[in-house]
Short mmCIF file of C-alpha atoms (C1' of nucleotides) in Angstrom, two decimals:
data_model
loop_
_atom_site.label_atom_id
_atom_site.label_comp_id
_atom_site.label_asym_id
_atom_site.label_seq_id
_atom_site.Cartn_x
_atom_site.Cartn_y
_atom_site.Cartn_z
CA MET A 1 76.65 84.47 189.33
CA LYS A 2 73.49 82.03 188.80
CA ASP A 3 70.03 82.43 187.61
CA LEU A 4 70.01 85.17 190.00
CA VAL A 5 69.42 87.89 187.11
CA MET A 6 66.94 86.01 185.05
CA PRO A 7 63.47 84.54 187.11
CA LEU A 8 62.24 81.55 185.37
CA PHE A 9 59.15 82.13 183.20
CA GLN A 10 57.25 79.70 181.40
CA LEU A 11 56.21 79.93 177.93
CA ASP A 12 52.75 78.39 176.76
CA LYS A 13 53.66 77.17 173.25
CA THR A 14 50.23 75.53 172.77
CA SER A 15 48.27 78.71 173.37
CA SER A 16 47.20 80.59 170.27
CA VAL A 17 48.95 84.47 171.66
CA PRO A 18 51.92 83.90 169.70
CA LEU A 19 55.10 82.90 171.33
CA HIS A 20 57.00 86.71 170.15
CA GLN A 21 53.69 88.08 172.02
CA GLN A 22 53.86 86.31 175.17
CA ILE A 23 57.80 87.11 175.18
CA ALA A 24 56.58 90.96 174.86
CA ASP A 25 54.53 90.97 177.06
CA TRP A 26 56.44 89.54 179.40
CA ILE A 27 59.39 91.41 178.95
CA THR A 28 56.89 94.75 179.16
CA ARG A 29 55.48 93.49 182.85
CA GLN A 30 59.16 93.38 183.81
CA ILE A 31 59.58 96.71 183.09
CA GLU A 32 56.20 97.90 184.10
CA SER A 33 56.34 96.80 187.24
CA GLY A 34 59.69 98.21 187.98
CA LYS A 35 61.38 94.64 188.21
CA TRP A 36 63.55 96.05 185.22
CA LEU A 37 64.44 99.63 185.73
CA PRO A 38 65.22 102.22 182.69
CA ARG A 39 68.94 101.77 181.32
CA TYR A 40 68.73 97.78 182.99
CA LYS A 41 71.00 95.99 180.77
CA LEU A 42 69.22 92.85 179.29
CA LYS A 43 71.15 89.59 178.33
CA GLY A 44 72.14 89.01 174.66
CA GLU A 45 69.89 87.97 172.10
CA ALA A 46 71.15 84.65 171.67
CA GLU A 47 71.17 84.30 175.38
CA LEU A 48 67.73 84.99 176.17
CA ALA A 49 66.55 82.71 173.61
CA LYS A 50 68.63 80.03 174.51
CA ASP A 51 67.09 80.87 178.22
CA MET A 52 63.03 80.61 176.73
CA LYS A 53 64.01 77.75 174.73
CA VAL A 54 62.98 79.70 171.42
CA ALA A 55 64.59 80.83 167.97
CA ARG A 56 66.60 84.30 168.25
CA GLY A 57 64.28 84.87 164.95
CA THR A 58 61.47 84.73 167.26
CA LEU A 59 63.14 86.89 169.85
CA ARG A 60 64.09 89.28 167.52
CA LYS A 61 60.36 89.67 166.41
CA SER A 62 59.38 90.37 170.23
CA MET A 63 62.38 92.91 170.15
CA GLN A 64 61.23 95.17 167.27
CA THR A 65 57.90 94.92 169.29
CA LEU A 66 59.28 96.56 172.44
CA ILE A 67 61.35 99.21 170.29
CA ARG A 68 58.15 100.49 168.42
CA THR A 69 56.30 100.64 172.05
CA GLY A 70 59.25 102.60 173.50
CA ARG A 71 59.77 100.36 176.11
CA ILE A 72 63.52 99.34 175.20
CA VAL A 73 66.93 100.63 173.09
CA GLN A 74 68.71 98.38 170.85
CA VAL A 75 72.19 99.62 169.92
CA HIS A 76 74.61 98.14 167.50
CA GLY A 77 77.24 96.42 169.48
CA ARG A 78 76.62 97.61 173.01
CA GLY A 79 73.40 95.51 173.17
CA THR A 80 69.71 95.84 174.90
CA PHE A 81 68.29 98.24 177.28
CA VAL A 82 65.34 99.51 179.12
CA ALA A 83 63.95 103.01 177.74
CA SER A 84 64.47 105.89 180.02
CA HIS A 85 61.85 107.78 179.05
CA GLU A 86 63.58 111.13 181.32
CA LYS A 87 60.29 112.32 181.59
CA GLN A 88 57.92 109.24 182.24
CA LEU A 89 55.14 111.45 182.76
CA GLU A 90 55.21 112.10 179.08
CA GLN A 91 55.05 108.99 176.65
CA PRO A 92 51.47 109.25 175.38
CA LEU A 93 50.32 107.82 172.09
CA ALA A 94 54.49 107.04 171.32
CA GLY A 95 54.56 104.81 168.29
CA ARG A 96 51.55 102.77 168.71
CA PHE A 97 47.94 103.85 168.57
CA ILE A 98 46.41 103.74 172.33
CA THR A 99 43.32 105.69 173.28
CA PHE A 100 43.14 108.91 175.19
CA SER A 101 41.67 106.93 178.27
CA GLU A 102 44.70 104.08 178.20
CA ALA A 103 46.79 107.00 177.56
CA LEU A 104 46.09 109.11 180.55
CA ALA A 105 45.58 105.84 182.81
CA GLU A 106 49.38 105.36 181.88
CA GLN A 107 50.16 108.52 182.71
CA GLY A 108 48.68 107.82 186.30
CA LEU A 109 46.17 110.72 185.77
CA SER A 110 42.59 109.95 186.86
CA PHE A 111 39.99 111.41 185.05
CA LYS A 112 36.01 111.34 184.96
CA THR A 113 33.70 110.87 181.93
CA LYS A 114 30.60 113.06 181.38
CA VAL A 115 28.53 111.99 178.85
CA VAL A 116 26.44 114.63 177.09
CA SER A 117 24.69 113.13 174.65
CA GLN A 118 23.84 109.99 172.83
CA SER A 119 22.03 108.90 169.66
CA ILE A 120 21.26 106.38 166.96
CA GLY A 121 20.62 107.15 163.33
CA TYR A 122 21.92 108.36 160.41
CA PRO A 123 25.01 110.12 160.15
CA PRO A 124 26.07 113.04 158.16
CA GLU A 125 27.95 112.85 154.74
CA ASN A 126 30.88 113.38 156.00
CA ILE A 127 31.10 110.91 158.59
CA ARG A 128 29.60 108.12 156.06
CA LYS A 129 32.84 108.80 153.92
CA LEU A 130 35.14 108.68 156.94
CA LEU A 131 34.00 105.64 157.79
CA ASN A 132 33.39 104.02 154.69
CA LEU A 133 29.14 103.45 154.96
CA LYS A 134 26.41 102.98 152.42
CA SER A 135 23.41 105.39 152.74
CA LYS A 136 21.26 102.85 154.56
CA GLN A 137 23.92 102.34 157.77
CA LYS A 138 23.38 103.60 160.91
CA VAL A 139 26.09 104.87 163.38
CA PHE A 140 25.88 105.37 167.11
CA SER A 141 27.14 108.76 168.26
CA ILE A 142 28.08 109.88 171.78
CA GLN A 143 29.43 113.31 172.69
CA ARG A 144 32.00 113.20 176.54
CA VAL A 145 33.75 115.77 178.27
CA ARG A 146 36.46 114.30 180.58
CA TYR A 147 37.74 115.89 183.32
CA LEU A 148 41.19 116.06 184.80
CA SER A 149 41.65 116.69 188.62
CA GLY A 150 38.20 118.44 188.39
CA GLU A 151 38.33 120.55 184.83
CA PRO A 152 37.22 119.75 181.87
CA ALA A 153 39.70 119.12 179.31
CA ILE A 154 38.62 117.03 176.42
CA HIS A 155 35.45 117.41 174.18
CA MET A 156 35.07 114.16 172.05
CA VAL A 157 32.02 113.18 169.80
CA ASN A 158 32.64 109.46 168.51
CA HIS A 159 30.67 107.74 166.04
CA VAL A 160 30.67 103.94 166.21
CA SER A 161 29.29 102.03 162.90
CA CYS A 162 26.44 99.93 164.80
CA GLU A 163 26.79 97.03 161.65
CA PHE A 164 29.55 95.25 164.10
CA CYS A 165 28.17 96.31 167.49
CA PRO A 166 24.44 96.02 168.10
CA GLY A 167 22.81 97.27 170.72
CA ILE A 168 25.98 99.43 171.65
CA GLU A 169 23.43 102.26 172.68
CA ARG A 170 22.56 100.20 175.69
CA LEU A 171 25.21 99.94 177.28
CA ASP A 172 26.45 102.72 179.95
CA PHE A 173 29.21 104.76 178.74
CA TRP A 174 29.39 106.69 182.23
CA ARG A 175 30.96 103.63 183.70
CA ILE A 176 32.35 101.84 180.50
CA ARG A 177 35.14 103.45 178.09
CA LEU A 178 34.20 103.40 175.03
CA PHE A 179 36.72 100.80 173.13
CA ASP A 180 36.61 98.42 175.98
CA ALA A 181 33.23 98.17 174.97
CA ILE A 182 34.12 97.70 171.06
CA GLU A 183 36.64 95.07 171.98
CA LYS A 184 35.52 93.16 175.04
CA GLU A 185 31.49 93.65 174.22
CA PHE A 186 31.42 92.77 171.19
CA GLY A 187 34.81 90.46 169.95
CA LEU A 188 36.45 93.34 168.06
CA GLN A 189 39.84 94.19 167.82
CA ILE A 190 41.22 97.49 166.71
CA ARG A 191 43.92 97.42 165.26
CA SER A 192 45.54 100.78 164.18
CA GLY A 193 44.16 104.28 163.77
CA LYS A 194 44.55 107.77 161.62
CA ARG A 195 44.93 111.09 163.94
CA THR A 196 44.78 114.26 161.93
CA PHE A 197 45.59 117.27 163.75
CA GLU A 198 44.50 120.88 163.35
CA ALA A 199 44.20 124.03 165.19
CA ARG A 200 40.57 125.19 166.10
CA SER A 201 38.93 128.51 167.97
CA ALA A 202 36.70 127.52 170.70
CA ASN A 203 32.90 127.90 169.33
CA ALA A 204 30.06 128.77 171.47
CA HIS A 205 29.38 125.02 172.16
CA LEU A 206 33.18 123.79 172.72
CA SER A 207 33.75 127.03 175.05
CA GLY A 208 30.69 126.41 177.46
CA LEU A 209 31.40 122.84 177.84
CA LEU A 210 35.20 123.65 178.49
CA GLU A 211 35.17 126.05 180.43
CA VAL A 212 37.35 128.42 178.02
CA PRO A 213 36.64 131.52 176.30
CA THR A 214 35.10 131.96 172.75
CA GLY A 215 37.96 131.95 170.38
CA ALA A 216 40.53 129.85 172.63
CA PRO A 217 42.84 127.75 170.76
CA LEU A 218 42.19 123.90 170.68
CA LEU A 219 43.91 121.20 169.77
CA PHE A 220 41.50 119.45 167.06
CA ILE A 221 42.11 115.84 166.24
CA GLU A 222 39.93 113.69 164.21
CA GLN A 223 40.82 110.25 164.60
CA ILE A 224 39.28 107.41 162.28
CA SER A 225 40.07 103.48 163.80
CA PHE A 226 40.46 100.50 161.79
CA LEU A 227 39.86 96.93 162.20
CA ALA A 228 42.38 93.97 161.90
CA ASN A 229 40.56 93.42 157.87
CA GLY A 230 40.98 97.56 157.53
CA ARG A 231 37.36 98.40 158.07
CA ALA A 232 36.82 101.41 159.81
CA ILE A 233 34.78 100.98 162.92
CA GLU A 234 34.59 104.09 164.30
CA CYS A 235 35.43 108.08 163.86
CA SER A 236 35.84 110.94 166.20
CA GLU A 237 35.87 114.05 167.03
CA ILE A 238 37.93 115.54 169.51
CA HIS A 239 38.79 118.64 170.97
CA MET A 240 41.19 119.23 173.93
CA LYS A 241 42.97 122.10 175.74
CA SER A 242 46.09 121.72 174.88
CA ASP A 243 47.70 123.31 178.03
CA LEU A 244 46.57 120.72 180.20
CA ILE A 245 47.73 117.76 178.13
CA ARG A 246 50.61 116.90 175.67
CA VAL A 247 50.19 114.65 172.78
CA THR A 248 53.20 113.08 171.50
CA THR A 249 53.97 110.89 168.80
CA THR A 250 57.83 109.31 168.20
CA LEU A 251 58.86 108.48 164.70
CA THR A 252 61.30 106.57 163.21
CA ARG A 253 62.88 107.32 159.53
CA MET B 1 51.13 83.76 130.98
CA LYS B 2 54.95 84.46 130.77
CA ASP B 3 57.03 86.86 133.16
CA LEU B 4 54.75 89.68 131.82
CA VAL B 5 53.87 90.97 134.96
CA MET B 6 57.22 90.87 136.88
CA PRO B 7 59.53 92.72 135.24
CA LEU B 8 63.17 91.72 135.61
CA PHE B 9 65.25 93.30 138.77
CA GLN B 10 68.76 92.87 139.86
CA LEU B 11 69.50 92.49 143.56
CA ASP B 12 72.99 93.80 144.47
CA LYS B 13 74.19 90.89 146.74
CA THR B 14 77.00 92.25 147.25
CA SER B 15 75.73 96.11 147.94
CA SER B 16 76.44 97.11 151.63
CA VAL B 17 72.90 98.08 151.68
CA PRO B 18 70.59 95.53 153.19
CA LEU B 19 68.68 93.32 150.30
CA HIS B 20 64.84 94.03 152.45
CA GLN B 21 66.20 97.95 152.06
CA GLN B 22 66.33 97.01 148.42
CA ILE B 23 63.09 95.42 147.83
CA ALA B 24 62.15 97.75 149.64
CA ASP B 25 63.06 100.77 147.32
CA TRP B 26 62.56 98.80 144.47
CA ILE B 27 58.57 98.52 145.26
CA THR B 28 58.36 101.93 146.87
CA ARG B 29 59.56 102.72 143.06
CA GLN B 30 57.19 100.91 141.46
CA ILE B 31 54.39 101.75 143.42
CA GLU B 32 55.92 105.89 143.44
CA SER B 33 56.33 105.56 139.44
CA GLY B 34 52.91 104.50 138.90
CA LYS B 35 53.47 101.08 137.23
CA TRP B 36 51.61 99.26 140.07
CA LEU B 37 48.59 101.60 141.24
CA PRO B 38 46.31 101.08 143.79
CA ARG B 39 44.41 98.22 144.92
CA TYR B 40 47.00 95.78 142.23
CA LYS B 41 47.55 92.60 143.82
CA LEU B 42 50.72 91.41 144.63
CA LYS B 43 52.17 88.14 143.96
CA GLY B 44 52.86 86.32 147.31
CA GLU B 45 55.02 86.14 149.70
CA ALA B 46 56.49 82.51 148.23
CA GLU B 47 56.68 83.26 144.69
CA LEU B 48 57.88 86.76 144.96
CA ALA B 49 61.05 85.27 147.41
CA LYS B 50 61.13 82.77 144.95
CA ASP B 51 61.72 85.22 141.81
CA MET B 52 63.93 87.45 143.73
CA LYS B 53 66.04 84.90 144.98
CA VAL B 54 66.01 85.85 148.36
CA ALA B 55 64.62 83.93 151.54
CA ARG B 56 60.69 84.52 152.47
CA GLY B 57 61.76 85.77 155.65
CA THR B 58 64.25 88.74 154.24
CA LEU B 59 60.61 89.39 151.87
CA ARG B 60 58.85 89.48 154.98
CA LYS B 61 61.38 92.17 156.38
CA SER B 62 60.63 94.47 153.17
CA MET B 63 57.16 94.25 153.70
CA GLN B 64 57.21 95.16 157.49
CA THR B 65 58.94 98.34 156.25
CA LEU B 66 56.17 98.77 153.21
CA ILE B 67 53.42 98.53 155.73
CA ARG B 68 54.88 100.94 158.41
CA THR B 69 55.36 102.96 155.91
CA GLY B 70 51.96 102.84 154.61
CA ARG B 71 52.50 102.18 150.86
CA ILE B 72 51.10 98.30 151.29
CA VAL B 73 48.28 96.41 152.71
CA GLN B 74 48.64 92.80 153.84
CA VAL B 75 45.34 90.53 154.67
CA HIS B 76 45.90 87.68 156.15
CA GLY B 77 44.37 84.81 153.74
CA ARG B 78 44.01 87.31 150.87
CA GLY B 79 47.06 88.81 149.85
CA THR B 80 49.46 92.09 149.31
CA PHE B 81 47.88 94.77 147.75
CA VAL B 82 49.11 98.41 147.21
CA ALA B 83 47.55 101.02 149.64
CA SER B 84 44.64 102.85 148.06
CA HIS B 85 44.91 106.31 150.02
CA GLU B 86 41.55 107.48 149.08
CA LYS B 87 43.08 111.09 149.15
CA GLN B 88 46.57 110.41 148.16
CA LEU B 89 46.89 114.49 149.26
CA GLU B 90 46.46 113.48 152.35
CA GLN B 91 49.23 111.03 153.17
CA PRO B 92 52.10 113.17 154.94
CA LEU B 93 53.88 111.97 158.26
CA ALA B 94 52.60 108.28 158.40
CA GLY B 95 54.09 105.84 160.18
CA ARG B 96 57.45 107.37 159.41
CA PHE B 97 59.31 110.13 160.45
CA ILE B 98 60.28 112.46 157.54
CA THR B 99 60.55 116.25 157.65
CA PHE B 100 57.81 118.79 156.48
CA SER B 101 59.43 119.47 153.07
CA GLU B 102 59.56 115.82 152.44
CA ALA B 103 56.06 115.36 153.33
CA LEU B 104 55.19 118.80 151.21
CA ALA B 105 56.81 117.12 148.29
CA GLU B 106 55.71 113.71 148.64
CA GLN B 107 52.51 115.37 148.18
CA GLY B 108 53.61 117.14 145.08
CA LEU B 109 53.25 120.45 146.53
CA SER B 110 55.72 123.15 145.78
CA PHE B 111 56.76 125.93 148.09
CA LYS B 112 58.98 128.37 148.82
CA THR B 113 61.30 128.84 152.06
CA LYS B 114 62.08 132.36 153.24
CA VAL B 115 65.16 132.60 155.99
CA VAL B 116 63.63 135.59 158.38
CA SER B 117 66.92 135.15 160.52
CA GLN B 118 69.70 133.03 161.91
CA SER B 119 72.51 132.49 164.32
CA ILE B 120 74.96 130.68 166.36
CA GLY B 121 75.08 131.26 170.30
CA TYR B 122 74.49 129.66 173.52
CA PRO B 123 70.38 128.47 173.70
CA PRO B 124 68.22 128.94 176.15
CA GLU B 125 67.91 126.87 179.23
CA ASN B 126 64.21 124.95 177.66
CA ILE B 127 66.51 124.39 174.06
CA ARG B 128 69.80 123.27 176.38
CA LYS B 129 67.49 121.16 178.08
CA LEU B 130 65.37 119.81 175.08
CA LEU B 131 69.20 118.96 173.29
CA ASN B 132 70.68 117.46 176.57
CA LEU B 133 73.48 119.85 175.93
CA LYS B 134 76.04 120.92 178.52
CA SER B 135 76.16 125.10 179.38
CA LYS B 136 79.19 125.86 177.15
CA GLN B 137 77.36 124.23 173.94
CA LYS B 138 76.68 126.20 171.36
CA VAL B 139 74.12 125.92 168.84
CA PHE B 140 73.06 127.25 165.51
CA SER B 141 69.07 128.34 164.87
CA ILE B 142 67.29 129.47 162.18
CA GLN B 143 64.11 131.36 161.70
CA ARG B 144 62.11 130.83 158.49
CA VAL B 145 58.55 130.72 156.74
CA ARG B 146 57.54 128.15 154.41
CA TYR B 147 55.18 129.41 151.01
CA LEU B 148 52.88 127.40 149.63
CA SER B 149 51.30 128.90 146.62
CA GLY B 150 52.89 132.62 147.92
CA GLU B 151 50.59 132.58 151.14
CA PRO B 152 52.61 132.08 154.41
CA ALA B 153 52.04 128.51 155.63
CA ILE B 154 54.67 127.38 158.19
CA HIS B 155 56.89 129.37 160.62
CA MET B 156 60.08 126.98 161.64
CA VAL B 157 63.14 127.75 164.61
CA ASN B 158 65.31 125.18 164.26
CA HIS B 159 68.04 124.79 166.76
CA VAL B 160 71.15 122.75 165.81
CA SER B 161 73.90 121.27 167.67
CA CYS B 162 77.27 122.98 166.66
CA GLU B 163 78.48 120.07 168.19
CA PHE B 164 77.90 117.34 164.93
CA CYS B 165 77.69 120.11 162.40
CA PRO B 166 80.35 122.75 162.98
CA GLY B 167 80.38 125.49 159.75
CA ILE B 168 76.93 125.07 159.32
CA GLU B 169 76.54 128.67 159.76
CA ARG B 170 77.73 128.91 157.05
CA LEU B 171 75.56 126.95 154.07
CA ASP B 172 72.74 128.61 152.29
CA PHE B 173 69.69 127.71 153.90
CA TRP B 174 67.79 129.97 151.31
CA ARG B 175 68.01 126.77 148.93
CA ILE B 176 69.14 124.02 150.98
CA ARG B 177 66.82 121.88 153.38
CA LEU B 178 68.47 121.80 157.01
CA PHE B 179 67.49 118.35 157.14
CA ASP B 180 70.09 117.47 153.83
CA ALA B 181 72.85 119.80 155.09
CA ILE B 182 72.90 117.56 158.09
CA GLU B 183 72.97 114.51 156.88
CA LYS B 184 74.24 114.94 153.41
CA GLU B 185 77.08 117.63 154.38
CA PHE B 186 77.93 116.37 157.93
CA GLY B 187 77.32 112.89 157.06
CA LEU B 188 75.00 112.54 159.61
CA GLN B 189 71.86 110.37 159.75
CA ILE B 190 68.84 111.18 161.52
CA ARG B 191 66.83 107.80 162.71
CA SER B 192 63.78 109.20 164.69
CA GLY B 193 61.99 112.20 165.87
CA LYS B 194 59.44 113.29 168.57
CA ARG B 195 56.86 115.68 168.16
CA THR B 196 54.51 116.96 170.36
CA PHE B 197 51.18 119.05 169.49
CA GLU B 198 49.69 121.82 170.60
CA ALA B 199 47.25 124.33 169.60
CA ARG B 200 48.06 128.48 170.32
CA SER B 201 47.37 131.75 168.99
CA ALA B 202 49.26 133.75 167.27
CA ASN B 203 51.24 136.44 168.57
CA ALA B 204 52.25 139.28 167.09
CA HIS B 205 55.35 138.13 165.76
CA LEU B 206 54.10 135.38 164.10
CA SER B 207 50.47 137.31 163.14
CA GLY B 208 53.11 138.60 160.90
CA LEU B 209 54.79 137.14 159.42
CA LEU B 210 52.13 134.32 158.76
CA GLU B 211 49.93 136.92 158.17
CA VAL B 212 46.74 136.13 160.47
CA PRO B 213 45.00 138.22 162.63
CA THR B 214 46.41 138.21 166.23
CA GLY B 215 44.82 135.18 168.16
CA ALA B 216 43.99 133.14 165.27
CA PRO B 217 44.78 129.39 166.21
CA LEU B 218 48.03 128.01 164.98
CA LEU B 219 48.94 124.40 165.24
CA PHE B 220 52.31 124.53 167.30
CA ILE B 221 54.88 121.49 166.92
CA GLU B 222 57.75 120.92 168.88
CA GLN B 223 60.18 118.58 167.50
CA ILE B 224 63.10 116.42 168.29
CA SER B 225 65.60 114.52 166.06
CA PHE B 226 67.75 112.02 167.20
CA LEU B 227 70.56 110.32 165.48
CA ALA B 228 70.82 106.50 165.27
CA ASN B 229 72.98 106.61 168.63
CA GLY B 230 70.40 108.60 170.05
CA ARG B 231 71.72 111.65 170.79
CA ALA B 232 69.13 114.39 170.18
CA ILE B 233 70.90 116.76 167.06
CA GLU B 234 68.42 119.43 166.44
CA CYS B 235 64.72 120.72 168.21
CA SER B 236 62.29 123.26 166.52
CA GLU B 237 58.90 125.05 167.20
CA ILE B 238 56.55 124.78 164.59
CA HIS B 239 53.84 127.01 163.91
CA MET B 240 51.65 126.23 160.92
CA LYS B 241 48.48 127.19 159.85
CA SER B 242 46.78 123.90 159.91
CA ASP B 243 43.63 125.09 157.24
CA LEU B 244 46.55 124.96 154.87
CA ILE B 245 48.54 121.66 155.71
CA ARG B 246 47.07 118.42 157.06
CA VAL B 247 49.25 116.49 159.31
CA THR B 248 48.36 113.17 160.10
CA THR B 249 49.82 109.78 162.07
CA THR B 250 48.89 106.37 160.85
CA LEU B 251 49.37 103.92 164.09
CA THR B 252 49.26 101.06 165.42
CA ARG B 253 48.34 99.19 168.30
"C1'" DG C 1 40.80 72.73 148.75
"C1'" DA C 2 44.06 75.98 147.25
"C1'" DG C 3 46.22 79.82 147.43
"C1'" DT C 4 47.83 83.55 151.49
"C1'" DG C 5 49.97 85.59 155.34
"C1'" DG C 6 51.42 84.46 160.56
"C1'" DT C 7 54.37 82.21 162.94
"C1'" DC C 8 58.53 79.52 164.31
"C1'" DT C 9 63.10 77.08 164.04
"C1'" DA C 10 68.29 76.82 163.91
"C1'" DG C 11 71.41 77.53 161.81
"C1'" DA C 12 74.94 80.89 159.49
"C1'" DC C 13 77.86 85.03 158.48
"C1'" DC C 14 78.79 90.05 159.10
"C1'" DA C 15 79.27 95.31 161.44
"C1'" DC C 16 79.53 97.66 165.56
"C1'" DT C 17 81.10 98.50 169.86
"C1'" DA C 18 84.10 98.36 173.58
"C1'" DG C 19 87.82 96.84 176.49
"C1'" DT D 1 89.20 90.30 170.36
"C1'" DA D 2 84.46 89.18 172.59
"C1'" DG D 3 80.32 90.06 172.31
"C1'" DT D 4 76.58 91.89 170.66
"C1'" DG D 5 72.72 93.06 167.08
"C1'" DG D 6 72.01 92.93 161.77
"C1'" DT D 7 71.06 90.56 157.86
"C1'" DC D 8 70.34 86.35 155.86
"C1'" DT D 9 68.50 80.99 154.66
"C1'" DA D 10 66.17 77.36 153.76
"C1'" DG D 11 63.19 75.18 155.89
"C1'" DA D 12 58.16 73.65 158.33
"C1'" DC D 13 53.42 74.38 159.75
"C1'" DC D 14 49.54 76.85 161.05
"C1'" DA D 15 45.17 80.08 160.57
"C1'" DC D 16 42.86 82.72 157.40
"C1'" DT D 17 40.13 83.44 152.81
"C1'" DC D 18 37.81 82.40 149.12
"C1'" DT D 19 35.85 79.11 145.89
#
DNA sequence: GAGTGGTCTAGACCACTAG
DNA sequence: TAGTGGTCTAGACCACTCT
């Protein structure tokens, strides 16, 4: 039993990416690529840390991340295992803040996005409150519909604070994802989000866009996204057909 | 400037409760009791750790817990602050798995619970799957309605695996909370939960119990609760009037 | 530059699980 | 009893924020 199990892998101790994150990323890749299958038992923390030439505390920090994101499971005297999500197709939004497009992509679902309208201007009172804006500040608003296998499934209205994203209105959101734009085009890092869930009836506008009867029940989500410094960057109102998409959270006491 | 700011507080280093949890609990008490108000700036980690005579790593572990439960906020070069939830009344289910009765209690809302029916028996196929039961295993099922200021707000059907809770049917659930019973009467620890959100229309049964028109939109939550060893102990189907109760999750990337 | 949190090390001992 | 994760220590250096 040589080092067949643990392929070599090089940590970059000079990188600005923290070691614990490099480790978590690498393990994530092992799992996502199928090299480590569900229920696979990892080596013990002590041995893993020695292999990787890091302190056990650093490795444990990676483990915490991987547990939070639902990729591994630890049981005290038994060991660390790749999580087995009985239904892989149903592991969205679990434990971490990911966008709906990321969630759909992770589930292997393809979708198309239609931009219904977009504009820049002074937001209504309620949006200004959610984003914590002063009265002179503008927002970029965009209304889109996402289609799953041809069927309209999600209606989104997003409001982005212009302060952080000058010129955002010139991007082509038929092609680019909103969060990709915010993060890659403007170098911002969205770190956390808050979602509030309600059930609402479809009004005339929504019933037309989502092709459901007026009054049909829709899952409504109000979302606020925050940067690392705690400032709100985006908020949105999302209506979705909950029979088409499952929204799930996994939480720990 | 003597030790006016930091009242003395005694850690029990011999207790089976981990130090980091004792610290988190103590800080939680400072905040909940109003001794530390929102936006209050805590002392630096180094100084706090010295005061408490623990290693900084231990203190940091507490901080992680308090951040996850939404009680404090840390900003790199600035410091640690008591979180200011603009609307304190709206901080439920955030970041950790708490029951609805706990969430209501934390919001200072009083409620009453009515037991509509309860029984023991072999569960239908879908419940058996959710709880991962063999065909010979029984569940305790209970149907309740929660009232907020006299108005019916939540309808719950819970199914508890009898394997872990023999005799649960003899408890008085007009008085006791279900999770309290599971944890205190049977010495089990519920560690995590998974919730799936949908929007549904009220059927005749629900419309009667919740006093809403048939077809009214209700927030539907399917919940599975897990013990520390990963075994499912409980699952439930919850319908609620989402105009009366806000269901929120805060997640980190 | 002073203060703060973020990362990391290299140990140690304990508690739980399983053979 | 061996192996594993859970807790804890006592340092160190770095990156960020504010003045």
